[in-house]
mmCIF file of C-alpha atoms in Angstrom:
data_model
loop_
_atom_site.group_PDB
_atom_site.id
_atom_site.type_symbol
_atom_site.label_atom_id
_atom_site.label_comp_id
_atom_site.label_asym_id
_atom_site.label_seq_id
_atom_site.Cartn_x
_atom_site.Cartn_y
_atom_site.Cartn_z
ATOM 1 C CA MET E 1036 -0.264 -0.030 -0.132
ATOM 2 C CA THR E 1037 1.125 3.463 -0.469
ATOM 3 C CA ASP E 1038 0.430 6.827 1.268
ATOM 4 C CA LEU E 1039 -2.473 7.784 -1.549
ATOM 5 C CA PRO E 1040 -5.795 8.584 0.135
ATOM 6 C CA GLY E 1041 -7.672 5.531 0.399
ATOM 7 C CA ILE E 1042 -11.248 4.639 -1.324
ATOM 8 C CA VAL E 1043 -14.031 2.499 -0.744
ATOM 9 C CA VAL E 1044 -16.396 1.860 -3.753
ATOM 10 C CA THR E 1045 -19.812 0.642 -2.526
ATOM 11 C CA GLY E 1046 -22.077 -1.052 -5.414
ATOM 12 C CA ALA E 1047 -19.220 -2.271 -6.804
ATOM 13 C CA SER E 1048 -20.669 -4.389 -9.598
ATOM 14 C CA GLY E 1049 -23.275 -1.492 -10.853
ATOM 15 C CA ARG E 1050 -22.341 0.310 -13.770
ATOM 16 C CA MET E 1051 -20.575 3.604 -11.788
ATOM 17 C CA GLY E 1052 -18.968 1.198 -8.981
ATOM 18 C CA GLN E 1053 -16.964 -0.926 -12.356
ATOM 19 C CA THR E 1054 -16.428 2.602 -13.564
ATOM 20 C CA LEU E 1055 -14.916 4.078 -10.336
ATOM 21 C CA ILE E 1056 -12.870 0.678 -9.805
ATOM 22 C CA LYS E 1057 -11.101 1.016 -13.102
ATOM 23 C CA LEU E 1058 -10.433 5.048 -12.612
ATOM 24 C CA ILE E 1059 -8.884 4.599 -8.942
ATOM 25 C CA GLY E 1060 -7.079 1.661 -10.480
ATOM 26 C CA ASP E 1061 -5.275 4.161 -13.088
ATOM 27 C CA SER E 1062 -5.173 6.954 -10.853
ATOM 28 C CA ASP E 1063 -1.942 8.066 -9.202
ATOM 29 C CA LYS E 1064 -3.702 10.183 -6.744
ATOM 30 C CA ALA E 1065 -5.415 7.607 -4.918
ATOM 31 C CA GLN E 1066 -5.834 3.587 -4.186
ATOM 32 C CA LEU E 1067 -8.606 1.486 -3.901
ATOM 33 C CA VAL E 1068 -8.535 -0.276 -0.764
ATOM 34 C CA ALA E 1069 -12.297 -1.945 -0.780
ATOM 35 C CA ALA E 1070 -15.107 -2.902 -2.834
ATOM 36 C CA LEU E 1071 -18.421 -3.436 -0.944
ATOM 37 C CA GLU E 1072 -21.597 -5.378 -2.094
ATOM 38 C CA ARG E 1073 -24.558 -6.625 -0.591
ATOM 39 C CA PRO E 1074 -24.573 -9.817 1.465
ATOM 40 C CA GLY E 1075 -25.311 -12.572 -1.080
ATOM 41 C CA HIS E 1076 -23.906 -11.187 -3.628
ATOM 42 C CA ASP E 1077 -22.055 -13.234 -6.211
ATOM 43 C CA TRP E 1078 -19.373 -11.332 -6.108
ATOM 44 C CA VAL E 1079 -18.656 -11.332 -2.471
ATOM 45 C CA GLY E 1080 -15.183 -12.998 -1.862
ATOM 46 C CA LYS E 1081 -13.933 -12.491 -5.274
ATOM 47 C CA ASP E 1082 -10.845 -10.258 -6.481
ATOM 48 C CA VAL E 1083 -12.557 -7.235 -7.554
ATOM 49 C CA GLY E 1084 -10.557 -6.999 -10.480
ATOM 50 C CA VAL E 1085 -11.574 -10.472 -11.650
ATOM 51 C CA ALA E 1086 -15.193 -9.733 -10.996
ATOM 52 C CA ILE E 1087 -15.115 -6.704 -13.270
ATOM 53 C CA GLY E 1088 -13.207 -9.084 -15.942
ATOM 54 C CA GLY E 1089 -9.398 -8.259 -15.336
ATOM 55 C CA ALA E 1090 -6.436 -9.278 -14.074
ATOM 56 C CA ALA E 1091 -6.508 -9.221 -9.837
ATOM 57 C CA ILE E 1092 -5.604 -6.280 -8.059
ATOM 58 C CA GLY E 1093 -5.602 -7.915 -4.298
ATOM 59 C CA VAL E 1094 -8.724 -6.089 -3.444
ATOM 60 C CA THR E 1095 -11.495 -9.013 -2.268
ATOM 61 C CA VAL E 1096 -15.033 -7.709 -2.375
ATOM 62 C CA THR E 1097 -16.605 -7.369 1.090
ATOM 63 C CA ASP E 1098 -20.080 -7.416 2.348
ATOM 64 C CA ASP E 1099 -19.097 -5.848 5.448
ATOM 65 C CA PRO E 1100 -18.888 -1.868 5.598
ATOM 66 C CA LEU E 1101 -17.408 -1.594 8.815
ATOM 67 C CA PRO E 1102 -14.073 -2.430 8.749
ATOM 68 C CA ALA E 1103 -13.605 -1.463 4.824
ATOM 69 C CA PHE E 1104 -14.541 1.949 6.047
ATOM 70 C CA ALA E 1105 -12.330 1.699 8.895
ATOM 71 C CA GLN E 1106 -9.495 1.820 6.756
ATOM 72 C CA ALA E 1107 -10.431 4.389 4.066
ATOM 73 C CA GLN E 1108 -9.833 8.124 3.774
ATOM 74 C CA ALA E 1109 -13.170 8.226 1.438
ATOM 75 C CA VAL E 1110 -15.993 6.254 0.408
ATOM 76 C CA ILE E 1111 -17.896 6.722 -2.945
ATOM 77 C CA ASP E 1112 -21.438 5.594 -3.054
ATOM 78 C CA PHE E 1113 -23.641 5.230 -5.850
ATOM 79 C CA THR E 1114 -26.110 3.120 -4.320
ATOM 80 C CA SER E 1115 -29.927 3.017 -3.110
ATOM 81 C CA PRO E 1116 -31.259 5.466 -0.296
ATOM 82 C CA ALA E 1117 -31.506 2.951 2.181
ATOM 83 C CA ALA E 1118 -27.924 1.783 1.585
ATOM 84 C CA THR E 1119 -26.883 5.194 1.644
ATOM 85 C CA VAL E 1120 -28.406 6.438 4.890
ATOM 86 C CA ALA E 1121 -26.455 3.712 6.553
ATOM 87 C CA PHE E 1122 -23.318 4.075 4.933
ATOM 88 C CA SER E 1123 -23.689 7.782 6.301
ATOM 89 C CA GLU E 1124 -23.392 6.750 9.636
ATOM 90 C CA LEU E 1125 -20.749 4.416 9.295
ATOM 91 C CA ALA E 1126 -18.517 6.734 7.270
ATOM 92 C CA ALA E 1127 -18.781 9.362 9.648
ATOM 93 C CA GLN E 1128 -17.882 7.079 12.625
ATOM 94 C CA ALA E 1129 -14.747 6.535 10.611
ATOM 95 C CA ARG E 1130 -14.050 10.083 9.650
ATOM 96 C CA ALA E 1131 -14.010 9.213 6.198
ATOM 97 C CA VAL E 1132 -15.125 11.641 3.303
ATOM 98 C CA HIS E 1133 -18.568 10.252 2.214
ATOM 99 C CA VAL E 1134 -19.441 11.288 -1.482
ATOM 100 C CA ILE E 1135 -22.946 10.466 -2.235
ATOM 101 C CA GLY E 1136 -24.301 10.049 -5.801
ATOM 102 C CA THR E 1137 -27.228 8.359 -5.048
ATOM 103 C CA THR E 1138 -30.643 9.749 -6.613
ATOM 104 C CA GLY E 1139 -34.110 9.278 -5.197
ATOM 105 C CA LEU E 1140 -32.955 10.521 -1.389
ATOM 106 C CA THR E 1141 -36.069 12.196 0.711
ATOM 107 C CA ASP E 1142 -36.361 14.976 3.258
ATOM 108 C CA GLU E 1143 -35.804 12.798 6.262
ATOM 109 C CA ASP E 1144 -33.079 10.838 4.157
ATOM 110 C CA ILE E 1145 -30.988 13.883 3.582
ATOM 111 C CA GLU E 1146 -32.129 15.018 7.087
ATOM 112 C CA THR E 1147 -30.216 11.771 8.658
ATOM 113 C CA ILE E 1148 -27.256 12.652 5.902
ATOM 114 C CA GLY E 1149 -27.059 15.781 7.678
ATOM 115 C CA HIS E 1150 -26.641 14.575 11.096
ATOM 116 C CA ALA E 1151 -23.602 12.453 9.595
ATOM 117 C CA ALA E 1152 -22.139 15.734 8.528
ATOM 118 C CA HIS E 1153 -21.643 17.487 11.893
ATOM 119 C CA HIS E 1154 -19.033 14.588 12.312
ATOM 120 C CA ALA E 1155 -17.277 14.099 9.053
ATOM 121 C CA VAL E 1156 -17.548 15.841 5.015
ATOM 122 C CA VAL E 1157 -20.127 14.799 2.956
ATOM 123 C CA VAL E 1158 -20.217 15.574 -0.343
ATOM 124 C CA ARG E 1159 -23.541 14.934 -2.156
ATOM 125 C CA ALA E 1160 -24.841 15.971 -5.944
ATOM 126 C CA GLY E 1161 -27.694 14.908 -8.010
ATOM 127 C CA ASN E 1162 -24.838 15.166 -10.729
ATOM 128 C CA MET E 1163 -20.968 15.216 -10.407
ATOM 129 C CA SER E 1164 -20.038 16.813 -13.674
ATOM 130 C CA LEU E 1165 -18.660 20.002 -14.339
ATOM 131 C CA GLY E 1166 -21.030 20.979 -17.073
ATOM 132 C CA VAL E 1167 -23.986 19.579 -15.194
ATOM 133 C CA ASN E 1168 -23.124 21.956 -12.343
ATOM 134 C CA LEU E 1169 -22.326 24.860 -14.549
ATOM 135 C CA LEU E 1170 -25.824 24.188 -16.253
ATOM 136 C CA THR E 1171 -27.533 24.560 -12.630
ATOM 137 C CA LYS E 1172 -25.538 27.573 -11.931
ATOM 138 C CA LEU E 1173 -26.913 29.221 -15.603
ATOM 139 C CA THR E 1174 -30.310 28.003 -14.814
ATOM 140 C CA ARG E 1175 -30.646 30.138 -11.405
ATOM 141 C CA MET E 1176 -29.161 33.087 -13.546
ATOM 142 C CA VAL E 1177 -31.896 33.057 -16.265
ATOM 143 C CA ALA E 1178 -34.861 31.871 -13.510
ATOM 144 C CA GLU E 1179 -33.623 34.877 -11.550
ATOM 145 C CA ALA E 1180 -33.343 37.034 -15.030
ATOM 146 C CA LEU E 1181 -36.894 36.268 -16.094
ATOM 147 C CA ASP E 1182 -40.634 36.705 -14.992
ATOM 148 C CA GLU E 1183 -43.174 33.979 -15.035
ATOM 149 C CA ASP E 1184 -44.189 34.708 -18.081
ATOM 150 C CA PHE E 1185 -41.623 32.253 -19.143
ATOM 151 C CA ASP E 1186 -42.817 28.582 -18.109
ATOM 152 C CA ILE E 1187 -39.828 26.294 -17.079
ATOM 153 C CA GLU E 1188 -39.534 22.827 -17.802
ATOM 154 C CA VAL E 1189 -37.126 20.280 -16.965
ATOM 155 C CA ILE E 1190 -36.728 17.223 -19.538
ATOM 156 C CA GLU E 1191 -34.477 14.749 -18.620
ATOM 157 C CA ALA E 1192 -33.577 11.628 -20.452
ATOM 158 C CA HIS E 1193 -32.100 8.213 -18.991
ATOM 159 C CA HIS E 1194 -31.685 4.828 -19.998
ATOM 160 C CA HIS E 1195 -34.305 1.989 -19.645
ATOM 161 C CA HIS E 1196 -32.951 0.327 -16.312
ATOM 162 C CA LYS E 1197 -33.185 3.982 -14.227
ATOM 163 C CA VAL E 1198 -35.224 3.522 -11.279
ATOM 164 C CA ASP E 1199 -36.411 6.947 -10.259
ATOM 165 C CA ALA E 1200 -38.035 9.829 -11.624
ATOM 166 C CA PRO E 1201 -37.782 12.394 -12.016
ATOM 167 C CA SER E 1202 -34.031 11.779 -12.116
ATOM 168 C CA GLY E 1203 -31.721 13.862 -9.142
ATOM 169 C CA THR E 1204 -30.060 15.553 -11.748
ATOM 170 C CA ALA E 1205 -33.314 17.404 -13.084
ATOM 171 C CA LEU E 1206 -34.666 18.096 -9.468
ATOM 172 C CA MET E 1207 -30.826 19.721 -8.704
ATOM 173 C CA LEU E 1208 -31.684 22.011 -11.930
ATOM 174 C CA GLY E 1209 -35.474 22.625 -10.628
ATOM 175 C CA GLU E 1210 -34.566 23.454 -7.555
ATOM 176 C CA ALA E 1211 -31.888 26.292 -9.032
ATOM 177 C CA ALA E 1212 -34.937 27.643 -11.318
ATOM 178 C CA ALA E 1213 -36.927 27.810 -7.954
ATOM 179 C CA GLN E 1214 -34.202 29.597 -6.465
ATOM 180 C CA GLY E 1215 -33.553 31.952 -8.823
ATOM 181 C CA ARG E 1216 -37.729 32.904 -8.668
ATOM 182 C CA GLY E 1217 -37.147 32.544 -4.954
ATOM 183 C CA VAL E 1218 -39.944 30.185 -4.287
ATOM 184 C CA SER E 1219 -39.975 26.642 -3.026
ATOM 185 C CA LEU E 1220 -39.927 24.108 -5.608
ATOM 186 C CA LYS E 1221 -42.127 21.537 -3.591
ATOM 187 C CA ASP E 1222 -44.792 24.452 -3.614
ATOM 188 C CA VAL E 1223 -44.544 24.842 -7.775
ATOM 189 C CA ARG E 1224 -43.379 21.509 -8.921
ATOM 190 C CA ASP E 1225 -45.616 19.625 -11.333
ATOM 191 C CA SER E 1226 -44.594 16.139 -13.097
ATOM 192 C CA GLY E 1227 -46.249 13.213 -14.031
ATOM 193 C CA ARG E 1228 -49.055 14.910 -16.161
ATOM 194 C CA ASP E 1229 -51.431 12.101 -17.491
ATOM 195 C CA GLY E 1230 -55.167 12.624 -19.177
ATOM 196 C CA ILE E 1231 -56.898 15.628 -18.861
ATOM 197 C CA THR E 1232 -54.657 17.945 -16.640
ATOM 198 C CA GLY E 1233 -56.216 21.485 -17.192
ATOM 199 C CA ALA E 1234 -53.806 24.261 -18.348
ATOM 200 C CA ARG E 1235 -50.453 24.645 -16.470
ATOM 201 C CA LYS E 1236 -50.267 26.756 -14.019
ATOM 202 C CA ARG E 1237 -48.418 30.395 -14.171
ATOM 203 C CA GLY E 1238 -45.172 29.767 -12.044
ATOM 204 C CA ASP E 1239 -44.783 25.844 -11.945
ATOM 205 C CA ILE E 1240 -41.678 24.086 -12.707
ATOM 206 C CA GLY E 1241 -42.463 21.086 -14.987
ATOM 207 C CA PHE E 1242 -40.655 17.861 -15.121
ATOM 208 C CA SER E 1243 -41.013 15.510 -18.236
ATOM 209 C CA ALA E 1244 -38.752 12.206 -17.743
ATOM 210 C CA ILE E 1245 -38.236 9.655 -20.901
ATOM 211 C CA ARG E 1246 -36.321 6.330 -20.257
ATOM 212 C CA GLY E 1247 -35.164 4.564 -23.100
ATOM 213 C CA GLY E 1248 -31.884 2.294 -24.433
ATOM 214 C CA ASP E 1249 -28.853 3.127 -23.062
ATOM 215 C CA ILE E 1250 -28.980 6.940 -22.458
ATOM 216 C CA ILE E 1251 -26.543 8.081 -20.058
ATOM 217 C CA GLY E 1252 -27.802 11.265 -19.369
ATOM 218 C CA GLU E 1253 -29.342 14.060 -21.389
ATOM 219 C CA HIS E 1254 -30.881 17.264 -19.529
ATOM 220 C CA ASP E 1255 -32.552 20.310 -20.861
ATOM 221 C CA VAL E 1256 -34.117 23.326 -19.081
ATOM 222 C CA MET E 1257 -36.853 25.182 -21.181
ATOM 223 C CA PHE E 1258 -37.955 28.348 -20.704
ATOM 224 C CA ALA E 1259 -40.899 29.472 -22.694
ATOM 225 C CA ALA E 1260 -42.913 32.080 -23.433
ATOM 226 C CA PRO E 1261 -45.121 33.611 -26.324
ATOM 227 C CA GLY E 1262 -43.097 34.080 -29.259
ATOM 228 C CA GLU E 1263 -39.607 32.758 -27.583
ATOM 229 C CA ARG E 1264 -37.792 29.649 -26.244
ATOM 230 C CA ILE E 1265 -34.460 29.814 -24.138
ATOM 231 C CA VAL E 1266 -33.155 26.120 -23.867
ATOM 232 C CA LEU E 1267 -30.101 25.014 -21.820
ATOM 233 C CA ARG E 1268 -28.845 21.866 -22.454
ATOM 234 C CA HIS E 1269 -26.274 19.129 -21.419
ATOM 235 C CA MET E 1270 -25.633 15.850 -22.866
ATOM 236 C CA ALA E 1271 -23.421 13.100 -20.927
ATOM 237 C CA THR E 1272 -21.954 10.922 -23.668
ATOM 238 C CA ASP E 1273 -19.302 9.006 -21.101
ATOM 239 C CA ARG E 1274 -20.471 7.524 -17.992
ATOM 240 C CA ALA E 1275 -16.794 7.887 -16.727
ATOM 241 C CA LEU E 1276 -17.537 12.106 -16.147
ATOM 242 C CA PHE E 1277 -19.324 11.298 -13.228
ATOM 243 C CA ALA E 1278 -17.237 8.801 -11.984
ATOM 244 C CA ARG E 1279 -14.083 11.453 -12.811
ATOM 245 C CA GLY E 1280 -16.088 13.911 -10.581
ATOM 246 C CA ALA E 1281 -16.448 11.559 -7.538
ATOM 247 C CA ILE E 1282 -12.993 10.763 -7.392
ATOM 248 C CA ARG E 1283 -12.241 14.661 -7.419
ATOM 249 C CA ALA E 1284 -14.925 15.358 -4.768
ATOM 250 C CA ALA E 1285 -13.263 12.488 -2.456
ATOM 251 C CA LEU E 1286 -9.633 14.193 -2.663
ATOM 252 C CA TRP E 1287 -11.195 17.676 -2.163
ATOM 253 C CA GLY E 1288 -12.706 16.715 1.336
ATOM 254 C CA GLN E 1289 -9.506 15.125 2.586
ATOM 255 C CA ASP E 1290 -8.603 18.799 4.108
ATOM 256 C CA LYS E 1291 -12.202 20.309 4.929
ATOM 257 C CA LYS E 1292 -14.029 20.464 8.068
ATOM 258 C CA PRO E 1293 -16.878 18.384 8.628
ATOM 259 C CA GLY E 1294 -19.771 19.337 6.970
ATOM 260 C CA HIS E 1295 -22.667 19.034 4.017
ATOM 261 C CA TYR E 1296 -21.147 20.123 0.858
ATOM 262 C CA ASP E 1297 -21.781 19.811 -3.008
ATOM 263 C CA MET E 1298 -20.261 19.677 -6.281
ATOM 264 C CA MET E 1299 -20.488 23.454 -6.309
ATOM 265 C CA ASP E 1300 -18.169 23.614 -3.303
ATOM 266 C CA VAL E 1301 -15.715 20.883 -5.131
ATOM 267 C CA LEU E 1302 -15.437 23.081 -8.200
ATOM 268 C CA GLY E 1303 -15.428 26.610 -6.752
ATOM 269 C CA LEU E 1304 -18.301 27.606 -8.681
#
């Protein structure tokens, strides 16, 4: 082992987990110290390098997070809300930076994670990419500049395996638009339209979700008024960009005080 910060990857067999393992293995700034999977998973007990289809790297997949976190300086977590909430407490006990890319978290989940952030660094974001975070900032600026004559619609597209909608990124963009307008998203959110819904309510922020094929992630924020539209767009073509952002967040958090941060903090935006 070296003196490089040690990272644990949770959900090792997932698309993001496998991408993270490969990128950390190629990194000269961090090292993989553990790979985690749920109890009963086929990968448990196997060398994670072999499990992902490569050569052995000397890291065995485990289903026990406590000893894994104890030897780490950071945990990168793209799993499920229930798992992430449980991991937040363990990461805080280990004083490890907890990078959370899990989506679908409830307000209660976020509150619990916030308690963990009193003891350790938590970096939580609906999207880890530089481009999306720039889009988030631009969305807030445009929403602040335009009045309610402009309807706001967030349109997102993802692969057919994605289980939550709207996506975490779409909600992050919706929050930015609501902040720009000085309102709470929960009061103006309009999603899941079907049937005779009636006319759109002035000032609402709408969401539309598309699921199909292997789409990695596409997000549009449309500001539509009579006679004109402004569309801000981000298209992801490589899942590795999210993994690179998560690794960057894990390294950024090494010298930070305990707290609940996001990618805007990591990127200095």
